[in-house]
Coordinates of C-alpha atoms in Angstrom, one line a residue:
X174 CA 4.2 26.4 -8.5
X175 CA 4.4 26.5 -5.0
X176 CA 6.5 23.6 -3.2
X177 CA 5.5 21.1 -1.6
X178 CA 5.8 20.9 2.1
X179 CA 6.5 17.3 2.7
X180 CA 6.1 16.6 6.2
X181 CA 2.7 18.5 6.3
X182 CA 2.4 16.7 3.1
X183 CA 2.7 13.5 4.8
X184 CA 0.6 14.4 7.6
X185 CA -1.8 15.0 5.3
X186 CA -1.6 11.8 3.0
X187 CA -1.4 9.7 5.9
X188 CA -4.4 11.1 8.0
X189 CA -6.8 10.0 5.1
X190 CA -5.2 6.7 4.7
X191 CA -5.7 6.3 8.4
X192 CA -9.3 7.1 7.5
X193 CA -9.4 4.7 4.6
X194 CA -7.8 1.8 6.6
X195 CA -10.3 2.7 9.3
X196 CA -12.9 2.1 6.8
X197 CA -11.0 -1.2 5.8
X198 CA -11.4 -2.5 8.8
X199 CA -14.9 -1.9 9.3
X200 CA -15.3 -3.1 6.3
X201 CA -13.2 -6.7 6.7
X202 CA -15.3 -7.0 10.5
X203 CA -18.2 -6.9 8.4
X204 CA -16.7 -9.4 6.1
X205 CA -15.4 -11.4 8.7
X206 CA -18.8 -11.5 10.5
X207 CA -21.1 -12.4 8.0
X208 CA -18.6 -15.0 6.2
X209 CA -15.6 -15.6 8.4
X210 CA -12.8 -17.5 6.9
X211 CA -15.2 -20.0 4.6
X212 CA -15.4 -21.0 0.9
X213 CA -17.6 -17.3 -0.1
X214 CA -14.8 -15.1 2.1
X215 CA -11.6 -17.2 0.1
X216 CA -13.1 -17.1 -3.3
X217 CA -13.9 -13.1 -3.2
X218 CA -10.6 -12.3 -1.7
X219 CA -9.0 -14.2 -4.6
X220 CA -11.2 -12.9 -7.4
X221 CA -11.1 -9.0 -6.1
X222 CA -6.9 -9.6 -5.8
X223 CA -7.1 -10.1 -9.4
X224 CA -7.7 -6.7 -10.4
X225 CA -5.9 -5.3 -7.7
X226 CA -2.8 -7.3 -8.9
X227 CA -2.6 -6.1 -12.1
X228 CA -3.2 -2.6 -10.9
X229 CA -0.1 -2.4 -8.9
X230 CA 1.7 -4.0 -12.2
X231 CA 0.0 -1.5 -14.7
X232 CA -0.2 1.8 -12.3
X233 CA 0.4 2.2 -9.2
X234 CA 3.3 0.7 -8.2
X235 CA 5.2 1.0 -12.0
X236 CA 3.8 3.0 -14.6
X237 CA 3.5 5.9 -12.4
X238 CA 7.0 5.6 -10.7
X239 CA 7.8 6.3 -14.2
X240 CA 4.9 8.9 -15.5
X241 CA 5.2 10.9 -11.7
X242 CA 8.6 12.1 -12.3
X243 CA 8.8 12.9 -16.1
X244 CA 4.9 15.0 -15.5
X245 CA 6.9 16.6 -12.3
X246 CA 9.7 18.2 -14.1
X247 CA 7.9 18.9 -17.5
X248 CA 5.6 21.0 -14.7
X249 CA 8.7 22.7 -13.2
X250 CA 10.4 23.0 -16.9
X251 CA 7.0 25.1 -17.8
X252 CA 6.7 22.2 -20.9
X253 CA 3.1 20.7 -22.6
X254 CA 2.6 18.4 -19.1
X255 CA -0.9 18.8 -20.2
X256 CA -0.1 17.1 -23.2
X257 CA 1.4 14.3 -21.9
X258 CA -0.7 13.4 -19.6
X259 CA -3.5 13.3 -22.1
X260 CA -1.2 11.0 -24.4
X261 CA -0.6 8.9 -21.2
X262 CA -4.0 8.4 -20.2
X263 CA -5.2 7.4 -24.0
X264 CA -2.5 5.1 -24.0
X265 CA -2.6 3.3 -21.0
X266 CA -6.5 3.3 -21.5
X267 CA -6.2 1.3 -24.7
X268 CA -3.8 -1.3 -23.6
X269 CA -6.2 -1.6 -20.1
X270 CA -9.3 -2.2 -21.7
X271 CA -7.7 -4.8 -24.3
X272 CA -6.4 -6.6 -20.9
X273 CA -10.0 -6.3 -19.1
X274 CA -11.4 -8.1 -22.2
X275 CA -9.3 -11.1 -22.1
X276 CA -8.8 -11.5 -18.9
X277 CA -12.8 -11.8 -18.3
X278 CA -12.2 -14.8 -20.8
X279 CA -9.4 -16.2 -19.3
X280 CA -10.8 -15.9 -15.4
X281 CA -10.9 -20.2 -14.7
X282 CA -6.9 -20.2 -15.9
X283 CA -6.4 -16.6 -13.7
X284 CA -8.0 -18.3 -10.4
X285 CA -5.8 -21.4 -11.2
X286 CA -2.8 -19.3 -11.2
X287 CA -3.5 -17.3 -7.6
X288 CA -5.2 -20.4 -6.0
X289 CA -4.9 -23.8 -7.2
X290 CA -6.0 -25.4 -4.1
X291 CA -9.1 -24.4 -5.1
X292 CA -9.3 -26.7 -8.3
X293 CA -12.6 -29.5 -7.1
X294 CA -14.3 -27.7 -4.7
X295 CA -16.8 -24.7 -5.2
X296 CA -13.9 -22.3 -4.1
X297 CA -13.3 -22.4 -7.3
X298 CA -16.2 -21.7 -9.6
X299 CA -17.4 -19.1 -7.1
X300 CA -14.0 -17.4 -7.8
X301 CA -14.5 -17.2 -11.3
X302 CA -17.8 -16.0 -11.4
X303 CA -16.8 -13.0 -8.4
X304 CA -13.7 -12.7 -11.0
X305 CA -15.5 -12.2 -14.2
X306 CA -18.0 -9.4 -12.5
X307 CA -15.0 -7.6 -11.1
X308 CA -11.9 -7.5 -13.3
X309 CA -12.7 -4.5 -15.5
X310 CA -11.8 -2.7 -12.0
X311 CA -8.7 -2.7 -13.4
X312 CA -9.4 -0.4 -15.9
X313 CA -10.9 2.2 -13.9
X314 CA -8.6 1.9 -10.6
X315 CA -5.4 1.9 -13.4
X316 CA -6.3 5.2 -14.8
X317 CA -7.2 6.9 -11.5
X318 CA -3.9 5.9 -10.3
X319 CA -2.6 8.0 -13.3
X320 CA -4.7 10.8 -12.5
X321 CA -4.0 10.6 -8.5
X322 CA 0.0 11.1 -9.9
X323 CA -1.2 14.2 -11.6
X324 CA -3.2 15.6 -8.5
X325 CA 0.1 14.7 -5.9
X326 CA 2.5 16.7 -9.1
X327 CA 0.5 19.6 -8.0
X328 CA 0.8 18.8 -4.4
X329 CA -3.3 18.0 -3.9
X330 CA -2.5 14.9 -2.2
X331 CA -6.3 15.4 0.2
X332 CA -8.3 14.6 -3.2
X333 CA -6.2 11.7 -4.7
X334 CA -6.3 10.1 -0.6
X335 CA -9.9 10.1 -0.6
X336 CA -10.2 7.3 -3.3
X337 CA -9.8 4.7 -1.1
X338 CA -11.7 5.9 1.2
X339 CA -15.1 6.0 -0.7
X340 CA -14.3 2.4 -1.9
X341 CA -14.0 1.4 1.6
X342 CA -17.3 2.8 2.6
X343 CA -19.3 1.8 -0.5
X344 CA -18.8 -1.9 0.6
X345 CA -20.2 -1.0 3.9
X346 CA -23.2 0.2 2.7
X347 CA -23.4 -2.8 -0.1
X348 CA -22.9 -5.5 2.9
X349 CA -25.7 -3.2 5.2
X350 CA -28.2 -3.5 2.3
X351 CA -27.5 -6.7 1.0
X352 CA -28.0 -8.4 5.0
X353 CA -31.0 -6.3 5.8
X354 CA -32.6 -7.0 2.1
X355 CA -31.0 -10.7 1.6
X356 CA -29.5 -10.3 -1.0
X357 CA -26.2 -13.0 -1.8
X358 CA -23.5 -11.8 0.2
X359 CA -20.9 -12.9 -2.2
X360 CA -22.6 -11.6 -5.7
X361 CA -23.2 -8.3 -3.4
X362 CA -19.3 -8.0 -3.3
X363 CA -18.5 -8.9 -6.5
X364 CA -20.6 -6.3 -8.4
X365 CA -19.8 -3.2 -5.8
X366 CA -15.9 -3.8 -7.7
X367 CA -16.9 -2.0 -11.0
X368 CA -19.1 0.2 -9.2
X369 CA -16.9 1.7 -7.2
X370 CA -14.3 1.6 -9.8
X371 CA -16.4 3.6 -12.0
X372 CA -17.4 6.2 -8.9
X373 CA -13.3 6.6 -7.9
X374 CA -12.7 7.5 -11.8
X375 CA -15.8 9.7 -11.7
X376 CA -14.6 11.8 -8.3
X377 CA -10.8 12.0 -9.4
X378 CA -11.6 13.2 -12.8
X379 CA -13.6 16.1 -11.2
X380 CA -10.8 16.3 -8.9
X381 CA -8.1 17.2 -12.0
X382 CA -10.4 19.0 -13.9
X383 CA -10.0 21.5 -11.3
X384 CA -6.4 21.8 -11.8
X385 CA -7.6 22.0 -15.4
X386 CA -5.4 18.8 -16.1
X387 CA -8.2 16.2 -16.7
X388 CA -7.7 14.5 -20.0
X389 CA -10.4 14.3 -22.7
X390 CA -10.8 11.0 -24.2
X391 CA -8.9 10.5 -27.2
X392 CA -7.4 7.8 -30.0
X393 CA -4.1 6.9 -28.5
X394 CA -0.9 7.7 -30.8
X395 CA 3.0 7.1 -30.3
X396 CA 4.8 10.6 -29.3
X397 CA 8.2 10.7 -28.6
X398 CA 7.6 11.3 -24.8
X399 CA 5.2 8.8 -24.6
X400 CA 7.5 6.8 -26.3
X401 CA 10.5 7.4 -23.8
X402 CA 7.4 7.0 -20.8
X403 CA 7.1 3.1 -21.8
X404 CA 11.0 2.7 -22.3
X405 CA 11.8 3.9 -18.9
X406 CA 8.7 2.3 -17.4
X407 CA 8.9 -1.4 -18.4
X408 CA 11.6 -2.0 -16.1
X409 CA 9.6 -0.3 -13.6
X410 CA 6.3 -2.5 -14.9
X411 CA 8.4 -5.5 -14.7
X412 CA 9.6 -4.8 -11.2
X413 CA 6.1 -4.6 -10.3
X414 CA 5.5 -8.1 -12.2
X415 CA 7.8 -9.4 -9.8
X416 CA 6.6 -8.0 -6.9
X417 CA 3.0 -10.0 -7.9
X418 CA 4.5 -13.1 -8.1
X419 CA 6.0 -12.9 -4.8
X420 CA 2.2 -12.5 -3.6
X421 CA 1.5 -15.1 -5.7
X422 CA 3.3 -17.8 -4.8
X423 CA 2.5 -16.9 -1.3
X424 CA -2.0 -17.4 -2.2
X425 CA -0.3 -20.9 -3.7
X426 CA 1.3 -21.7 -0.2
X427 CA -2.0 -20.8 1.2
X428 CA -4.6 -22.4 -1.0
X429 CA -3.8 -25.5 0.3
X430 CA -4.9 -25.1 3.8
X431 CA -8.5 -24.5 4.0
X432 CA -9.2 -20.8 5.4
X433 CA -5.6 -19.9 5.1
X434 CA -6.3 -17.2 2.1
X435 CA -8.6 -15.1 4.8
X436 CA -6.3 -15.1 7.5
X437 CA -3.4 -13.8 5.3
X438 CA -6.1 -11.4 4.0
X439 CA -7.0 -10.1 7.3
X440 CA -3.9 -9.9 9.1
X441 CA -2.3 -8.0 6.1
X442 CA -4.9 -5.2 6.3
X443 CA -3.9 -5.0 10.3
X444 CA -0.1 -4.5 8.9
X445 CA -1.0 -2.0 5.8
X446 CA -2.8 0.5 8.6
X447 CA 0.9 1.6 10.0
X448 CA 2.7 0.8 6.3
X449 CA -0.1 2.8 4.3
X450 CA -0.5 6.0 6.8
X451 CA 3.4 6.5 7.1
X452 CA 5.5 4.3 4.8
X453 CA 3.3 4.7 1.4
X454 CA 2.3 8.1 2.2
X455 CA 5.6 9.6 2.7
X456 CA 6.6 7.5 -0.9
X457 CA 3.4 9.3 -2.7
X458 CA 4.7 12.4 -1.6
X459 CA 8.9 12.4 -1.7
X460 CA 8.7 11.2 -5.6
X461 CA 7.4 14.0 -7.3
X462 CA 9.0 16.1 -4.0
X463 CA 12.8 14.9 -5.4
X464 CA 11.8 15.3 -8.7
X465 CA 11.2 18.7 -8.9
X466 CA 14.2 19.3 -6.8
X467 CA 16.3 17.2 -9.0
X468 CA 15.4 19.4 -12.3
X469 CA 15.7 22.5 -10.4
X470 CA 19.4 21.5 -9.1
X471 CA 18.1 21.6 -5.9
X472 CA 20.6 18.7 -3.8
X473 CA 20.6 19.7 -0.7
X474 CA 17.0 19.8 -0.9
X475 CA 16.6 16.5 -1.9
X476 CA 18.4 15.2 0.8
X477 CA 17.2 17.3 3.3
X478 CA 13.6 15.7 2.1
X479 CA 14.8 12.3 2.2
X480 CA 16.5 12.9 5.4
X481 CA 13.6 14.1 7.4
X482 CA 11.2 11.8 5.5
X483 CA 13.1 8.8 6.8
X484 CA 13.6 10.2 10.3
X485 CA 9.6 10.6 10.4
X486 CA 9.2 7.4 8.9
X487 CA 11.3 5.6 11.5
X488 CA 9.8 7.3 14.2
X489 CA 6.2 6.1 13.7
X490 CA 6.7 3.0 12.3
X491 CA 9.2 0.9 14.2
X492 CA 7.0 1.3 17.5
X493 CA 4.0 0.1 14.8
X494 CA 6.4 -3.0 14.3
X495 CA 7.0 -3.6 17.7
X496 CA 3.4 -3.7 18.6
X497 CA 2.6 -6.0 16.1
X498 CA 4.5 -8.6 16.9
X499 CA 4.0 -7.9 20.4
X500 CA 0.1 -7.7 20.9
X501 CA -1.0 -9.4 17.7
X502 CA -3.4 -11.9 19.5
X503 CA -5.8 -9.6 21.0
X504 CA -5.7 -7.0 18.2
X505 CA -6.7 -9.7 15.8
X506 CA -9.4 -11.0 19.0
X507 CA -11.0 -7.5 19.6
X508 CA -11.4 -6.9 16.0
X509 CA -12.4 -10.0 14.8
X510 CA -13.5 -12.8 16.4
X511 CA -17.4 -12.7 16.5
X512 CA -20.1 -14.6 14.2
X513 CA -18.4 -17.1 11.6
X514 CA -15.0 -15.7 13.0
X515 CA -13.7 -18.1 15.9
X516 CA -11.4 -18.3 18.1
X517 CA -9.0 -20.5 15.4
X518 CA -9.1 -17.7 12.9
X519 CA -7.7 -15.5 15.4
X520 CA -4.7 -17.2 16.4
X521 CA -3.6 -18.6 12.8
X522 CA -4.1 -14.5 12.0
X523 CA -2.3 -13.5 15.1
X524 CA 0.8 -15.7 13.8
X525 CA 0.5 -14.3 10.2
X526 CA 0.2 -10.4 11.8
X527 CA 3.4 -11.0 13.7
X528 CA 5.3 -12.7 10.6
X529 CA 4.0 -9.3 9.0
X530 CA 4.9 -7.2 11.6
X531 CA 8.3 -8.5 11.6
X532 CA 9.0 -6.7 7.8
X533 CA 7.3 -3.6 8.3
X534 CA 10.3 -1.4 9.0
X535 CA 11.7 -3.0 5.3
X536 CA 8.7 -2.5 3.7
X537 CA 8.8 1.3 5.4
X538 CA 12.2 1.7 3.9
X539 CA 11.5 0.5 0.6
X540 CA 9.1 3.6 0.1
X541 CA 12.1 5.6 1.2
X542 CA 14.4 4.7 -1.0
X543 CA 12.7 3.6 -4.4
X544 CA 11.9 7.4 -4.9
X545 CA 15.6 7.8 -4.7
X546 CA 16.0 5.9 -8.2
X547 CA 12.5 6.6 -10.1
X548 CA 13.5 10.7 -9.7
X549 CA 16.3 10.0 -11.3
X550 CA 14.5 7.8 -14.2
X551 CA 16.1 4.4 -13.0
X552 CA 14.1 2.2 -13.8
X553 CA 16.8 -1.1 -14.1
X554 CA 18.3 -1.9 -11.2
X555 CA 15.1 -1.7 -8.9
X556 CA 13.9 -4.4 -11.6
X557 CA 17.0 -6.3 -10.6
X558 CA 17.1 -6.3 -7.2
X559 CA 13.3 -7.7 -7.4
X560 CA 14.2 -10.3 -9.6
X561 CA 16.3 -11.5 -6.8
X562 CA 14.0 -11.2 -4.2
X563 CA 11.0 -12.9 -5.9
X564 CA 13.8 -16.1 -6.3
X565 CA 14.3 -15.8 -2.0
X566 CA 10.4 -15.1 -1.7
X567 CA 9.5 -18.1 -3.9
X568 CA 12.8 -20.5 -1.8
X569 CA 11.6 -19.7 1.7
X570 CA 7.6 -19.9 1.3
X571 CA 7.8 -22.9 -0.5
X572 CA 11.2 -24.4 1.5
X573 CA 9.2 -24.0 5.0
X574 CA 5.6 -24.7 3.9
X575 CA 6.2 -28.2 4.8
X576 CA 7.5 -27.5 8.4
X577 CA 5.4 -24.4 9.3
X578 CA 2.5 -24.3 7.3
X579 CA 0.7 -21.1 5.5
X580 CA 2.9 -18.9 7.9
X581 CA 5.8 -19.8 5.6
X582 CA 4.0 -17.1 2.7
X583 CA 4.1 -14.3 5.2
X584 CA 7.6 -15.1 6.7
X585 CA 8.9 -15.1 3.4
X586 CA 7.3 -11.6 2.3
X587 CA 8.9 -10.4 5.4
X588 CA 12.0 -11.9 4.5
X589 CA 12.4 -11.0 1.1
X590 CA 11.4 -7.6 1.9
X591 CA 14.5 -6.9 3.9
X592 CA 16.7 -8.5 1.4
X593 CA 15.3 -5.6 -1.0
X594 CA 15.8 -2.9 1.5
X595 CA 19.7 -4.3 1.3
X596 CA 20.2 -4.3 -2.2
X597 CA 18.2 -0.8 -2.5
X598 CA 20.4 0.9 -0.1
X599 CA 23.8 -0.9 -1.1
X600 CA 22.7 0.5 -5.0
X601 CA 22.1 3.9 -3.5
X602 CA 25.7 4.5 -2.2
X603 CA 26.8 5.4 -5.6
X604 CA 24.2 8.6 -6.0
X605 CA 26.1 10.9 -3.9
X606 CA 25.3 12.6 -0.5
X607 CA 22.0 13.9 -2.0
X608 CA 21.2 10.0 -1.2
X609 CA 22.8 9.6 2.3
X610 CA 21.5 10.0 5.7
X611 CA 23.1 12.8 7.6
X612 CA 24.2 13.1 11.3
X613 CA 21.2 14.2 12.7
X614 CA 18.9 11.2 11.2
X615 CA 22.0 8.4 12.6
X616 CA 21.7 10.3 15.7
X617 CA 18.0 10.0 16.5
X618 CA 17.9 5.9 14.8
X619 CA 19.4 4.4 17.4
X620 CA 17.3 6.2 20.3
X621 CA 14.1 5.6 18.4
X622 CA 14.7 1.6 18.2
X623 CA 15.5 2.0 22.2
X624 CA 12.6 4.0 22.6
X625 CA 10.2 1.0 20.6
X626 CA 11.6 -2.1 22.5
X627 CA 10.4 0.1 25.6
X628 CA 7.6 0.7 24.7
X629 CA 7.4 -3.2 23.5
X630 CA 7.7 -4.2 27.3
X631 CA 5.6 -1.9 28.5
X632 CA 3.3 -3.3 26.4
X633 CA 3.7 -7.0 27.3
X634 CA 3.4 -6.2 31.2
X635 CA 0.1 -4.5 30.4
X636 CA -1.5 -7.4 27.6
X637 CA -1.0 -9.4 30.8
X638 CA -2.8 -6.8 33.3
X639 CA -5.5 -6.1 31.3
X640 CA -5.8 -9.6 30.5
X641 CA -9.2 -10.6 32.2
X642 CA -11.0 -7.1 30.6
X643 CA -9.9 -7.7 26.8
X644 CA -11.3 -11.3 27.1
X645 CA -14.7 -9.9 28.3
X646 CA -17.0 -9.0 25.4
X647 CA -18.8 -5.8 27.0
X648 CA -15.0 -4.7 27.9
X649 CA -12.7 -5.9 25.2
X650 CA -13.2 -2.4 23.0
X651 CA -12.1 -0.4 26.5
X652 CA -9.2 -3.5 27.2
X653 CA -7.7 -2.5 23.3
X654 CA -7.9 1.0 23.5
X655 CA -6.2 0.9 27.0
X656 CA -3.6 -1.6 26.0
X657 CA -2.9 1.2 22.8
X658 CA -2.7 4.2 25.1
X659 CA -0.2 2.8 27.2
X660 CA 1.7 1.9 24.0
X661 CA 1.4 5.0 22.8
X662 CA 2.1 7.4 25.9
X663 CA 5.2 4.7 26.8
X664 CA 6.8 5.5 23.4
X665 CA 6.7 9.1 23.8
X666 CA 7.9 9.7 27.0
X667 CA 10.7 7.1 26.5
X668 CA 11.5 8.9 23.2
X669 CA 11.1 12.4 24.7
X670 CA 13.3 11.4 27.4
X671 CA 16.1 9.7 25.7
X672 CA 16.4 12.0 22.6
X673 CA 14.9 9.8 20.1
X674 CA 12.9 12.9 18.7
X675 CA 11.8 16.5 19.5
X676 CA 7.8 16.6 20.5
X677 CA 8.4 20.0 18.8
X678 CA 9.2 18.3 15.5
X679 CA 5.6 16.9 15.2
X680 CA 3.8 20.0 16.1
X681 CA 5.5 22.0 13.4
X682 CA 4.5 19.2 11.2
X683 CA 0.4 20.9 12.0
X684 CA 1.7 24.0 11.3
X685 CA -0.1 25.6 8.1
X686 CA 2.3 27.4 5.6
X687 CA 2.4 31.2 6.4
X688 CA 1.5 33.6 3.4

């Protein structure tokens, strides 16, 4: 197999995320035009979470940090990966359709546990009907998760990015026909879930069939690997258990302040654009990256991968920070506030973007630095350290609700996110310098955080020039992509000029592999 070349890898990975978030937010302007922050918005933003939830607790984020690295080295041992990734599928295809089944049944107690502010008021009941149409997305989303982890083993990371992407634009097309035929906005939503869920399985399953990886259907059965896949990933599941409750509690903090549950909604996609092109992207790729190097004795490797992944990392997305928390008010303005969206909704979003923005560098480094234990099948303490953080999450959101209101949930993500970034990087120590960062990655930190606050002030000076033009409708698109470009240009020439990085390093990155 031919390795994988991670900062092209990342490059890659993170331009279609940038695609798909791009998509995301067309889609949410959409969204946020034709419902705004009202009772049809809240109770489809609960009821698609639903699914979504459990998916991160089923797949993506913990069965596959377990099934990515033991399909990884079984491909680099030259063992039946084929095999197991059949058994894999089957079995996590049993126990998923199971769950879709009851938890159709038990939607009214699911929406009481995300959203109990909703209980009395049609919130509530629209919620469970959205819910019931949508949850057997988790079926379909879970097992392309699986198969995605198969694709990126191989290092075919374009195909397994696209999936978002398609989802994103099939709700643009379902909102385009349902306002231009008049259809319900809401039911519209609902049923393009399972659609899409069944045409992202459809397109990945083509995708690993090319590998000739794609798994036939078959009656699940207990193999000893597959048996050793569920012990080492139910600390892993559990982990991601935790990690749903800390989200949890924060829709409870924010069901009881009418509208709340959209603005949290749309300011986190404004936050995932910088976390999913750079911080999840570079996790998708180092896993099965440190994997392979880890069977094949390959240290220096590994931490010449996590070096460099961490130095790109940093580099991209503590400016990202910075400018959220910065220019959050006429980001969220620009791309939001028109039809049912007013002038409100912006600023409680702008204060929940900046809460947001304030954690993305730990939420950045958490990608880093969970691959570090799932290569090496460490499952436990990860599952530990988010025990601890959803007891800080659950302290602070529901501590300050009282005294700051629905900001309290994101504040607390933020906060609890950089408590796990501790406690992963503390745990690390112990792994040897395969797991430290070397002198050339403490050299460049420092410049690159001097090189973001610059650009930070550049940025303030010019939110207040251009201050007039990004308040002017026929303007405020120019106004934003000014206000960006002087960001952007700022942090480059400051970084350039100071050291923080080599402009060199990121055209290598375009470079394509010779031979």
């Amino acid at each position: 197999m031919k390795p994988i070349r991670l900062i092209r890898s990342i490059m890659v990975v993170g331009g279609w995320t940038l695609l798909s978030r791009g998509a995301g937010f067309a889609r949410d302007i959409l969204m946020a035009a034709y419902l705004g922050s009202g009772p049809v918005a809240q109770a489809f933003l609960i009821a698609f979470s639903l699914p979504n939830m459990f998916r991160r607790f089923f797949a993506e984020g913990a069965f596959n940090m377990a099934f990515v690295p033991m399909f990884a080295k079984k491909l680099e041992g030259g063992e039946d990966a084929k095999g197991f990734a059949r058994d894999a599928f089957s079995g996590l295809a049993a126990i998923l359709l199971v769950f879709s089944l009851l938890g159709t049944l038990a939607m009214p107690w699911l929406v009481w546990a995300m959203a109990s502010g909703f209980a009395g008021d049609e919130r509530f009941d629209l919620a469970v009907v959205y819910g019931r149409i949508g949850f057997s997305y988790i079926l379909f989303i879970s097992l392309v998760a699986l198969l995605s982890g198969v694709l990126n083993a191989f290092g075919r990371f374009t195909e397994a990015s696209f999936v978002p992407v398609l989802m994103n634009l099939m709700f643009i097309v379902a909102m385009l026909l349902a306002d231009r035929y008049g259809w319900d906005m809401g039911l519209t939503l609902a049923w393009t879930v399972p659609v899409t869920g069944v045409a992202q399985l459809a397109f990945t399953w083509w995708a690993t069939a090319r590998v000739g990886f794609a798994p036939k259907p078959a009656w699940p059965k207990m193999t000893p690997e597959l048996k050793h896949l569920f012990i080492v990933a139910a600390p892993a599941v559990l982990a991601g258990g935790v990690i749903q409750i800390n989200l949890l509690v924060g829709r409870q903090v924010a069901s009881f302040t009418d509208g709340a549950v959209a603005w949290l909604s749309y300011a986190d996609r404004l936050y995932q654009l910088p976390l999913g092109v750079v911080g999840i992207a570079i996790g998708t790729v180092l896993l099965p990256d440190l994997s392979r190097r880890l069977r094949a004795g390959d240290a220096q490797g590994g931490r010449d991968s996590f070096n460099r992944g961490s130095e790109f990392a940093m580099a991209l997305t503590i400016p990202a920070a910075v400018a959220l928390v910065v220019i959050a008010m006429p980001l969220c303005a620009v791309l939001y506030q028109r039809g049912a969206f007013g002038a409100d909704d912006t600023a409680n979003t702008a204060m929940a973007l900046a809460a947001y923005g304030l954690g993305l560098p730990a939420f950045m480094l958490q990608k880093m630095l969970q691959p570090l234990y799932y290569a090496r099948e460490d499952t436990k303490r990860p599952f530990r350290y988010a025990v601890i953080c959803m007891i800080v999450n659950a302290v602070i959101a529901i501590g300050l609700m009282p005294l700051i209101g629905f900001v309290a949930a994101a504040l607390a993500t933020t906060l609890s996110a950089w408590v796990m970034v501790w406690q992963l990087w503390r745990g690390s120590r112990g792994m040897g310098p395969a797991a430290q960062f070397d002198d050339r990655f403490r050299a460049r930190a420092w410049r690159i955080l001097l090189a973001a606050f610059g650009m930070g002030a550049v940025l303030f000076g010019a939110m207040t020039a251009l201050g007039p033009m990004l308040g002017t409708a026929g303007l405020r698109y120019a106004g934003l992509a000014l206000l960006i470009g002087a960001g952007i240009v700022s942090y480059f020439a400051f970084g350039a000029l100071i050291g923080a990085f080599r402009l060199s390093d990121f055209r290598s990155a375009l470079r394509r592999p010779r031979g």
